[in-house]
Short mmCIF file of C-alpha atoms in Angstrom, two decimals:
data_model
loop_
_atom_site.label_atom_id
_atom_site.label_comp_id
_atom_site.label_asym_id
_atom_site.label_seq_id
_atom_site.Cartn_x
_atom_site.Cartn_y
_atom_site.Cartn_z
CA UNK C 226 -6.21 4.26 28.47
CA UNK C 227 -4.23 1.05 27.98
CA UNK C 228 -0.76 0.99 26.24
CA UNK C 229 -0.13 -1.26 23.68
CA UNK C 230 2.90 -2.40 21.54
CA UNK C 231 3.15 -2.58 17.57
CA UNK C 232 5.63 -2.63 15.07
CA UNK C 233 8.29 -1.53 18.14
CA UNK C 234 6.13 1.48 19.13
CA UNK C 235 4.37 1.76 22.14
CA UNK C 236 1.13 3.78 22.31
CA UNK C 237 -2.06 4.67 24.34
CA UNK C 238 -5.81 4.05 23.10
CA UNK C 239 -8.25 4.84 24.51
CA UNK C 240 -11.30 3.28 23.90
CA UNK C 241 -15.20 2.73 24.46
CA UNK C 242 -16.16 -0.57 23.61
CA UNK C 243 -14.78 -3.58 25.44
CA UNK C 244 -14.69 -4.95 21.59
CA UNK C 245 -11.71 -3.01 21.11
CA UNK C 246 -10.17 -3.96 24.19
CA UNK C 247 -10.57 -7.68 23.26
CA UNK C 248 -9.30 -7.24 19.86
CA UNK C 249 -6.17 -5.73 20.29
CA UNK C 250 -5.38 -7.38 23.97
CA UNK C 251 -2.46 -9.96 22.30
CA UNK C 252 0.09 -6.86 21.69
CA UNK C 253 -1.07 -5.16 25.16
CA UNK C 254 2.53 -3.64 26.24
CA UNK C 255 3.29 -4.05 30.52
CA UNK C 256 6.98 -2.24 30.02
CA UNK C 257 8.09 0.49 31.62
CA UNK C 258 8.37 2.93 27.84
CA UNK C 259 6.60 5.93 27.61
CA UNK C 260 3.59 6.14 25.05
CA UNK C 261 4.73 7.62 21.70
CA UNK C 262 1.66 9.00 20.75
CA UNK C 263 -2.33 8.43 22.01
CA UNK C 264 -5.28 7.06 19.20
CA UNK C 265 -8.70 8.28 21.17
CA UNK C 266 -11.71 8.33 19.25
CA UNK C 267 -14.62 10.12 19.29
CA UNK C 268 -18.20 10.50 17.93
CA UNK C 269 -17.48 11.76 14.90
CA UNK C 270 -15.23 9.27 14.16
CA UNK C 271 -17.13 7.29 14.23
CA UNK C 272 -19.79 8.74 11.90
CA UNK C 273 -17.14 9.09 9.26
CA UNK C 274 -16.39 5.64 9.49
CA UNK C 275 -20.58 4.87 9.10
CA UNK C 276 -20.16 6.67 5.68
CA UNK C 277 -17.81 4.06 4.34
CA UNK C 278 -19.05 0.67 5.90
CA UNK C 279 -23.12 1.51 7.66
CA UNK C 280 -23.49 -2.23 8.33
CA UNK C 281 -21.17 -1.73 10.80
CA UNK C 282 -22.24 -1.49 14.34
CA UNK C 283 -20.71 1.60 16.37
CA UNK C 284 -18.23 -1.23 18.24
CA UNK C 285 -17.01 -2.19 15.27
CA UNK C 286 -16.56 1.08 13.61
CA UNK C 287 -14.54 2.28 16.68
CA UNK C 288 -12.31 -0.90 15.82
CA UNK C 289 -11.69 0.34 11.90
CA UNK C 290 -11.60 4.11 13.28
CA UNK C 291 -8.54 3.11 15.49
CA UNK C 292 -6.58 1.25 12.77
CA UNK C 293 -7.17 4.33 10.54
CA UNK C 294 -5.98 6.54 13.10
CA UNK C 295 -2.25 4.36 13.89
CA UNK C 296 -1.63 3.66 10.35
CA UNK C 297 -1.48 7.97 10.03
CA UNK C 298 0.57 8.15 13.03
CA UNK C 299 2.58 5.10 12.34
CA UNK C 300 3.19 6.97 9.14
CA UNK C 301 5.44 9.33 10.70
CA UNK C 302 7.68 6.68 12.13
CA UNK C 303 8.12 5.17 8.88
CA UNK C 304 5.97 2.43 9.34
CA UNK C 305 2.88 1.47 6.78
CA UNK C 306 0.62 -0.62 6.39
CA UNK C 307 0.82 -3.00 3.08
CA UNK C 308 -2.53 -5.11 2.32
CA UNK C 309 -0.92 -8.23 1.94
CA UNK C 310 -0.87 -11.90 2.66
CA UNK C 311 2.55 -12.26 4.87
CA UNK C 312 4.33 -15.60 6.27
CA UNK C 313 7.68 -16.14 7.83
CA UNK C 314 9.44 -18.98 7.03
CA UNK C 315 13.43 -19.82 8.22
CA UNK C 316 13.93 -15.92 10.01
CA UNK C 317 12.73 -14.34 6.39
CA UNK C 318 8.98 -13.09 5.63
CA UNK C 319 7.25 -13.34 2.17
CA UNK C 320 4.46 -11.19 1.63
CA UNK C 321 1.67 -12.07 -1.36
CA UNK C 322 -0.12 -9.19 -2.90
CA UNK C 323 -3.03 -9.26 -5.47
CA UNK C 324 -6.85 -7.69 -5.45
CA UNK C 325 -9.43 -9.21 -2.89
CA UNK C 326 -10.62 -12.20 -4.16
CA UNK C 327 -7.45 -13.52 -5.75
CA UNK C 328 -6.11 -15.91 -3.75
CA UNK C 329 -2.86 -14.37 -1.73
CA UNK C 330 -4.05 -16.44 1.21
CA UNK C 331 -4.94 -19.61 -0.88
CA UNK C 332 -1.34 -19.38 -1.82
CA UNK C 333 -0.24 -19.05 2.33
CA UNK C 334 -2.14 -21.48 3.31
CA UNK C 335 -0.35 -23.78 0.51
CA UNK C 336 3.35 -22.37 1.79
CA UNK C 337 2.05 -23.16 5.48
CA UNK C 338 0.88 -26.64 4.03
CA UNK C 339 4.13 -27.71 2.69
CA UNK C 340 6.84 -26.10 4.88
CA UNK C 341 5.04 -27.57 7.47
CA UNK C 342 5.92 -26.41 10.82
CA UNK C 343 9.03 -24.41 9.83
CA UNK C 344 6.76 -21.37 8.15
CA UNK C 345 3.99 -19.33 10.21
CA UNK C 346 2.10 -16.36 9.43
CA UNK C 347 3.17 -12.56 10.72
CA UNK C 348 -0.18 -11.25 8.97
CA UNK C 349 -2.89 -12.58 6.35
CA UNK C 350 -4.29 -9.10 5.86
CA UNK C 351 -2.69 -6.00 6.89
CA UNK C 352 0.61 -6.29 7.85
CA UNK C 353 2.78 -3.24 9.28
CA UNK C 354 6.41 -2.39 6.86
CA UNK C 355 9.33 -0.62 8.66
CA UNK C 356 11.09 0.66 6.23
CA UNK C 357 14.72 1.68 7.89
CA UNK C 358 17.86 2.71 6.32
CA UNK C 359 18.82 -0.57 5.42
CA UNK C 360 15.97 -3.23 5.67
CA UNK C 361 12.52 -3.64 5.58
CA UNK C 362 10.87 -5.62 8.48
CA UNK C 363 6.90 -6.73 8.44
CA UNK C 364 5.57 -6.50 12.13
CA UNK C 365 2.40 -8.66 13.12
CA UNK C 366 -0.71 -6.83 14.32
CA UNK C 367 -4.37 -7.38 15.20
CA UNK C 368 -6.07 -6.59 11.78
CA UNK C 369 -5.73 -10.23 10.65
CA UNK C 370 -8.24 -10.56 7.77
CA UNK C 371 -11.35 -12.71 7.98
CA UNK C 372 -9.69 -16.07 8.82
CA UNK C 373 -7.69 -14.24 11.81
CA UNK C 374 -3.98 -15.52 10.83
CA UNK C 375 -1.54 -13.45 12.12
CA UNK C 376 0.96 -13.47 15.49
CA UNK C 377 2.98 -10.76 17.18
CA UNK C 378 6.01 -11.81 15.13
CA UNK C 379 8.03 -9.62 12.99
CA UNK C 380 10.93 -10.78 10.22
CA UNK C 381 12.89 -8.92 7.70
CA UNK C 382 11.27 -9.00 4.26
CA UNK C 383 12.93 -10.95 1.70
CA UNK C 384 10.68 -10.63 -1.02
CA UNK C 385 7.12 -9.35 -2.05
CA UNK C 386 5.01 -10.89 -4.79
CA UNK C 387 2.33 -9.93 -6.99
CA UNK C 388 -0.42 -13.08 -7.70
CA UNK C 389 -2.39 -13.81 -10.64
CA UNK C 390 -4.42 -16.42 -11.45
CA UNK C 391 -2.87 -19.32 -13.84
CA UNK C 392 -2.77 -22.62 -15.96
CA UNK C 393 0.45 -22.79 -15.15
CA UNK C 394 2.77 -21.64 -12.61
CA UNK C 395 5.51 -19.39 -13.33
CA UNK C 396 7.39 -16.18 -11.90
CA UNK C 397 8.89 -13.13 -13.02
CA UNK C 398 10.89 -10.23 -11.53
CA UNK C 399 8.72 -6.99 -11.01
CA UNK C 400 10.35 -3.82 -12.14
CA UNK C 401 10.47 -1.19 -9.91
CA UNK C 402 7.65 1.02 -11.22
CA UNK C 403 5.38 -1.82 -11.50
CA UNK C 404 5.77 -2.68 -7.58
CA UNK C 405 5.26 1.15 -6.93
CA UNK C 406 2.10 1.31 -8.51
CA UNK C 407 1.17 -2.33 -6.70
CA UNK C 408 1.98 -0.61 -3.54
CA UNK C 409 -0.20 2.45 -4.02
CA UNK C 410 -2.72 0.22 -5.02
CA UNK C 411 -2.49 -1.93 -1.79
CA UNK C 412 -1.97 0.64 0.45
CA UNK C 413 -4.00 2.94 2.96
CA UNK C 414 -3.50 6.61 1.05
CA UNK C 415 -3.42 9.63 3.58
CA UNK C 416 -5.31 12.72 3.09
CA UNK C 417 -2.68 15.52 3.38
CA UNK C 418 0.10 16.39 0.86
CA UNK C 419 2.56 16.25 3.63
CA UNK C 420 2.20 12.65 4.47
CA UNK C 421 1.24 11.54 0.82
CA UNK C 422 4.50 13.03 0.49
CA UNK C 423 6.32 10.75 3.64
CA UNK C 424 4.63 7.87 1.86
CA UNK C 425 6.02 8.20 -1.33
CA UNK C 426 9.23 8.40 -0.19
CA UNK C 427 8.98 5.95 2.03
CA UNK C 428 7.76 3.89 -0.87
CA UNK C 429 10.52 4.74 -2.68
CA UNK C 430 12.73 3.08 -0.37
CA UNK C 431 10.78 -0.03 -0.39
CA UNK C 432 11.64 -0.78 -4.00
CA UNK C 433 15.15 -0.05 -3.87
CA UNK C 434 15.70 -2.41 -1.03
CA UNK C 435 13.34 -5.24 -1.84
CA UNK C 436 12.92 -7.50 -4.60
CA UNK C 437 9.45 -8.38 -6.02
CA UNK C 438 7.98 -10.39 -7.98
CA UNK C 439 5.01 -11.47 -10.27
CA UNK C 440 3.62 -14.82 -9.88
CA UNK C 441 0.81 -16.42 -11.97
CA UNK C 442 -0.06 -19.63 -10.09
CA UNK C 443 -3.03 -22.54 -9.63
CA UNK C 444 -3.53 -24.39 -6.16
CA UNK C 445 -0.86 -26.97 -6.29
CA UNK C 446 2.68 -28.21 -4.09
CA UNK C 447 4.19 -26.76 -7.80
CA UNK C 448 2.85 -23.10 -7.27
CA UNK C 449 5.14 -23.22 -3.72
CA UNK C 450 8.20 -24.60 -5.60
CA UNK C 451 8.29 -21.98 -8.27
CA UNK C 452 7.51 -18.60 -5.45
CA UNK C 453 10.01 -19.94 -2.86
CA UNK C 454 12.57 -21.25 -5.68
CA UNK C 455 12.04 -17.43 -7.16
CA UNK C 456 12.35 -15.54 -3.67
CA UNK C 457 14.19 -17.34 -1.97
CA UNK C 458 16.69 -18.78 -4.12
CA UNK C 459 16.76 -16.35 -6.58
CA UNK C 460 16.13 -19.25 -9.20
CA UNK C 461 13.63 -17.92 -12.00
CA UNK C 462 12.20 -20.51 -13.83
CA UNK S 179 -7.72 23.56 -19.54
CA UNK S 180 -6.27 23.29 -15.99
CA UNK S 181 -4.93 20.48 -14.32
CA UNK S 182 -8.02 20.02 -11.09
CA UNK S 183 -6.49 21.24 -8.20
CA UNK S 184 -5.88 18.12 -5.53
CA UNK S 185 -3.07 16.70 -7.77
CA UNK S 186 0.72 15.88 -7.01
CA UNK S 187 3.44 15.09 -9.45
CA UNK S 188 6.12 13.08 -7.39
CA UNK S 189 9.52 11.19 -8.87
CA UNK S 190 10.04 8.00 -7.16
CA UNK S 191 12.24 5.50 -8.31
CA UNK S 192 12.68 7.12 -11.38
CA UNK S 193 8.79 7.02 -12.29
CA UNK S 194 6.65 10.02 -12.65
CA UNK S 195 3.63 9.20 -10.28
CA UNK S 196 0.23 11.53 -9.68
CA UNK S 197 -1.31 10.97 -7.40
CA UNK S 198 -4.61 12.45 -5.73
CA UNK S 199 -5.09 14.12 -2.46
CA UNK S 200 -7.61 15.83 -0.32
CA UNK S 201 -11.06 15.72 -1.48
CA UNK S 202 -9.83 14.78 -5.01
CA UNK S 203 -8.85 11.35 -3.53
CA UNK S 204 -12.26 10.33 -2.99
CA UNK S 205 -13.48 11.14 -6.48
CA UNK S 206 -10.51 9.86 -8.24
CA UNK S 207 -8.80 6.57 -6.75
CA UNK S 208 -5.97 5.50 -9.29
CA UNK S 209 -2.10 6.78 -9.95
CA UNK S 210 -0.72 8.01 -13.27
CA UNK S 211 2.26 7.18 -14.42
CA UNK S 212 3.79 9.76 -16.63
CA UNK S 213 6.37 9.22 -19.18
CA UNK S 214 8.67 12.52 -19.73
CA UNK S 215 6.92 14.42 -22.29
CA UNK S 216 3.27 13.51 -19.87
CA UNK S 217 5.33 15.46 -17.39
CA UNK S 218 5.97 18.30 -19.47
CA UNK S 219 2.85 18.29 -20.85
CA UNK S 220 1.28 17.93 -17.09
CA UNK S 221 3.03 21.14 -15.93
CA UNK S 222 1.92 23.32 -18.75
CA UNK S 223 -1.47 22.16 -17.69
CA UNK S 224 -1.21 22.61 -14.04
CA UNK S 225 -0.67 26.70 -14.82
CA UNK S 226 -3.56 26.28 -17.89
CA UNK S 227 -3.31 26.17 -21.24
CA UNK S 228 -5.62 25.29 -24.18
CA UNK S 229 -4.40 22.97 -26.81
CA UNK S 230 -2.99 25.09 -29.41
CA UNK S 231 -0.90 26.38 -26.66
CA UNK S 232 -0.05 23.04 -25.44
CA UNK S 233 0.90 22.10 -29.34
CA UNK S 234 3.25 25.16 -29.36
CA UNK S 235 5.11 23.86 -26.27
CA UNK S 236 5.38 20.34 -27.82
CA UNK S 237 7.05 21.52 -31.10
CA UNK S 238 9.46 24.27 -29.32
CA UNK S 239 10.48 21.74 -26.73
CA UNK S 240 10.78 18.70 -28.96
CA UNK S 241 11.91 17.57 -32.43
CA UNK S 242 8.42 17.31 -33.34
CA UNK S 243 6.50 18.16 -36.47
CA UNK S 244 3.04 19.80 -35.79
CA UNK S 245 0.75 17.27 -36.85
CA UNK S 246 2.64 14.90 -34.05
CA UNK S 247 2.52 17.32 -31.66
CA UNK S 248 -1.18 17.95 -31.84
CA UNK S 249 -2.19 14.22 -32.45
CA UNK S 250 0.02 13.88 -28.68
CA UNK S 251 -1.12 16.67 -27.15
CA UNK S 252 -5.07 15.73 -28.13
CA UNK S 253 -4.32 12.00 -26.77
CA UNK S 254 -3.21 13.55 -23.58
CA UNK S 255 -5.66 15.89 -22.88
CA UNK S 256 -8.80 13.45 -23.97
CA UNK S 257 -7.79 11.18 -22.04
CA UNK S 258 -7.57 14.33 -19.28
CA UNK S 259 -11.14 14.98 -19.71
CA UNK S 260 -11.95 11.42 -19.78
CA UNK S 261 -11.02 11.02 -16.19
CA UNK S 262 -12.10 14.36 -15.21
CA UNK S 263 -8.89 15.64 -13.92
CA UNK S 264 -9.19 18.91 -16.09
CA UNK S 265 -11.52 21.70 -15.97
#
């Protein structure tokens, strides 16, 4: 059992494959803080993870079993997981949202590209949401997406965005329904009633507190100007 | 017709969300989004009733000629049985 540290909560996993241990060694925790909960998995586990992905070897399935397994617990600290392209840039995190295949990270990368060196990337993929009394912070982890951006960073989230494809590139304030059913949409559901129930809530929260957005967008410097004018300057064009 | 059972009706944020669990969450991956007559047509449904019943309701509850009701209440439901969330 090793302890590790995400999202401010420190917990034990204990694991099988040394392809676990390698994955999630950058957020390794060394304090002194007791475990909040521990993820262990076991055979059959695994085999319910086979039913959704069988490519997958058993190393890698103990991998997707384990991020399964802290997103439910993590639930319960009112922390979720939000499937979303997220970058920090001056103290405040953005967070790009769309179907796989749209191009949320296309649009990063362009943000990294020309705030260059003063934005960096919490999480390409998967990030972790706090959602507190008063804020909403995104917390790095090691579920980074296929090009593996992401650090053990964490920044309170100014604004979330919704991506389409474009001709041109312009933005529009999401209402609050539309970035509830967005969330659902790009979020890991639970099985149970009870924690459906936590999530809602918690998902409640998240609208009232942050402001989103729908972007339609091409590859360009323009498609930057018109999300960070929008989010971060509150100028709609 | 019933409302499946693996079905919750939720307010958030002032929109009326159901939303699958259990079982009925692999089978049936989307939200719906109900507006407030969808709600009160939703409940009826969740304790079963067929659609004469359910065009009864409509009229009693709302200012709402018969032949509105029923052209509602068979939009509703089709679209129900459509998506196999009735039985």
């Amino acid at each position: 059992m090793k302890k590790y540290e995400m999202a401010s909560v420190v917990f034990g996993v204990k694991f099988n494959f040394p392809f676990t241990e390698f994955f999630l060694k950058d957020y390794e925790y060394f304090g002194d803080k007791p475990c909040e909960f521990n993820i262990e998995i076991a055979q059959n586990d695994l085999e319910k993870e086979r039913e959704l992905t069988p490519e997958f070897e058993d190393d890698e399935l103990e991998n997707v079993a384990v991020f399964r397994k802290l997103c439910d617990k993590l639930l319960d600290k009112d922390i979720i997981m939000f499937h979303s392209s997220s970058i920090e840039l001056d103290g405040q995190a953005y967070l790009f949202t769309a179907p796989s295949g749209t191009g949320k990270s296309t649009h990063s990368a362009l943000w990294l590209k020309y705030f260059k060196g003063r934005a960096r990337y919490v999480n390409d993929d998967k990030p972790f949401l706090k959602i507190d009394e008063k804020n909403v912070t995104v917390y790095g982890n090691p579920w980074t997406g296929k090009h593996g951006l992401g650090n053990n960073i964490s920044a309170n989230v100014k604004g979330i965005c919704k991506l389409s494809q474009g001709k041109v590139n312009r933005i529009r304030r999401m209402g609050k329904g539309e970035m509830l059913l967005t969330l659902l949409d790009q979020t890991e559901r639970p099985q149970t009633i009870e924690a459906m129930d936590k999530l809602l809530n918690l998902l409640g929260k998240l609208v009232e507190r942050v402001s989103s957005y729908y972007l339609e967008c091409d590859i360009s410097n323009e498609a930057v100007e018109v999300s960070y004018n929008a989010m971060a300057k509150g100028e709609l064009n | 017709m019933k409302i499946k059972e693996g079905f919750i009706l939720r307010q958030i944020a002032d929109s009326n969300l159901v939303v699958p669990v259990g079982q009925m969450a692999k089978q049936f991956n989307g939200v719906i989004k109900l507006n407030e007559s969808g709600v009160f047509m939703w409940k009826k449904l969740v304790d079963g009733i067929d659609l004469d019943g359910l065009v009864n309701a409509l009229t009693s509850e709302y200012d709402v000629d018969e032949a509105t009701a029923r052209k509602d209440a068979e939009a509703f439901t089709n679209a129900l049985i459509q998506a196999q969330i009735v039985e």
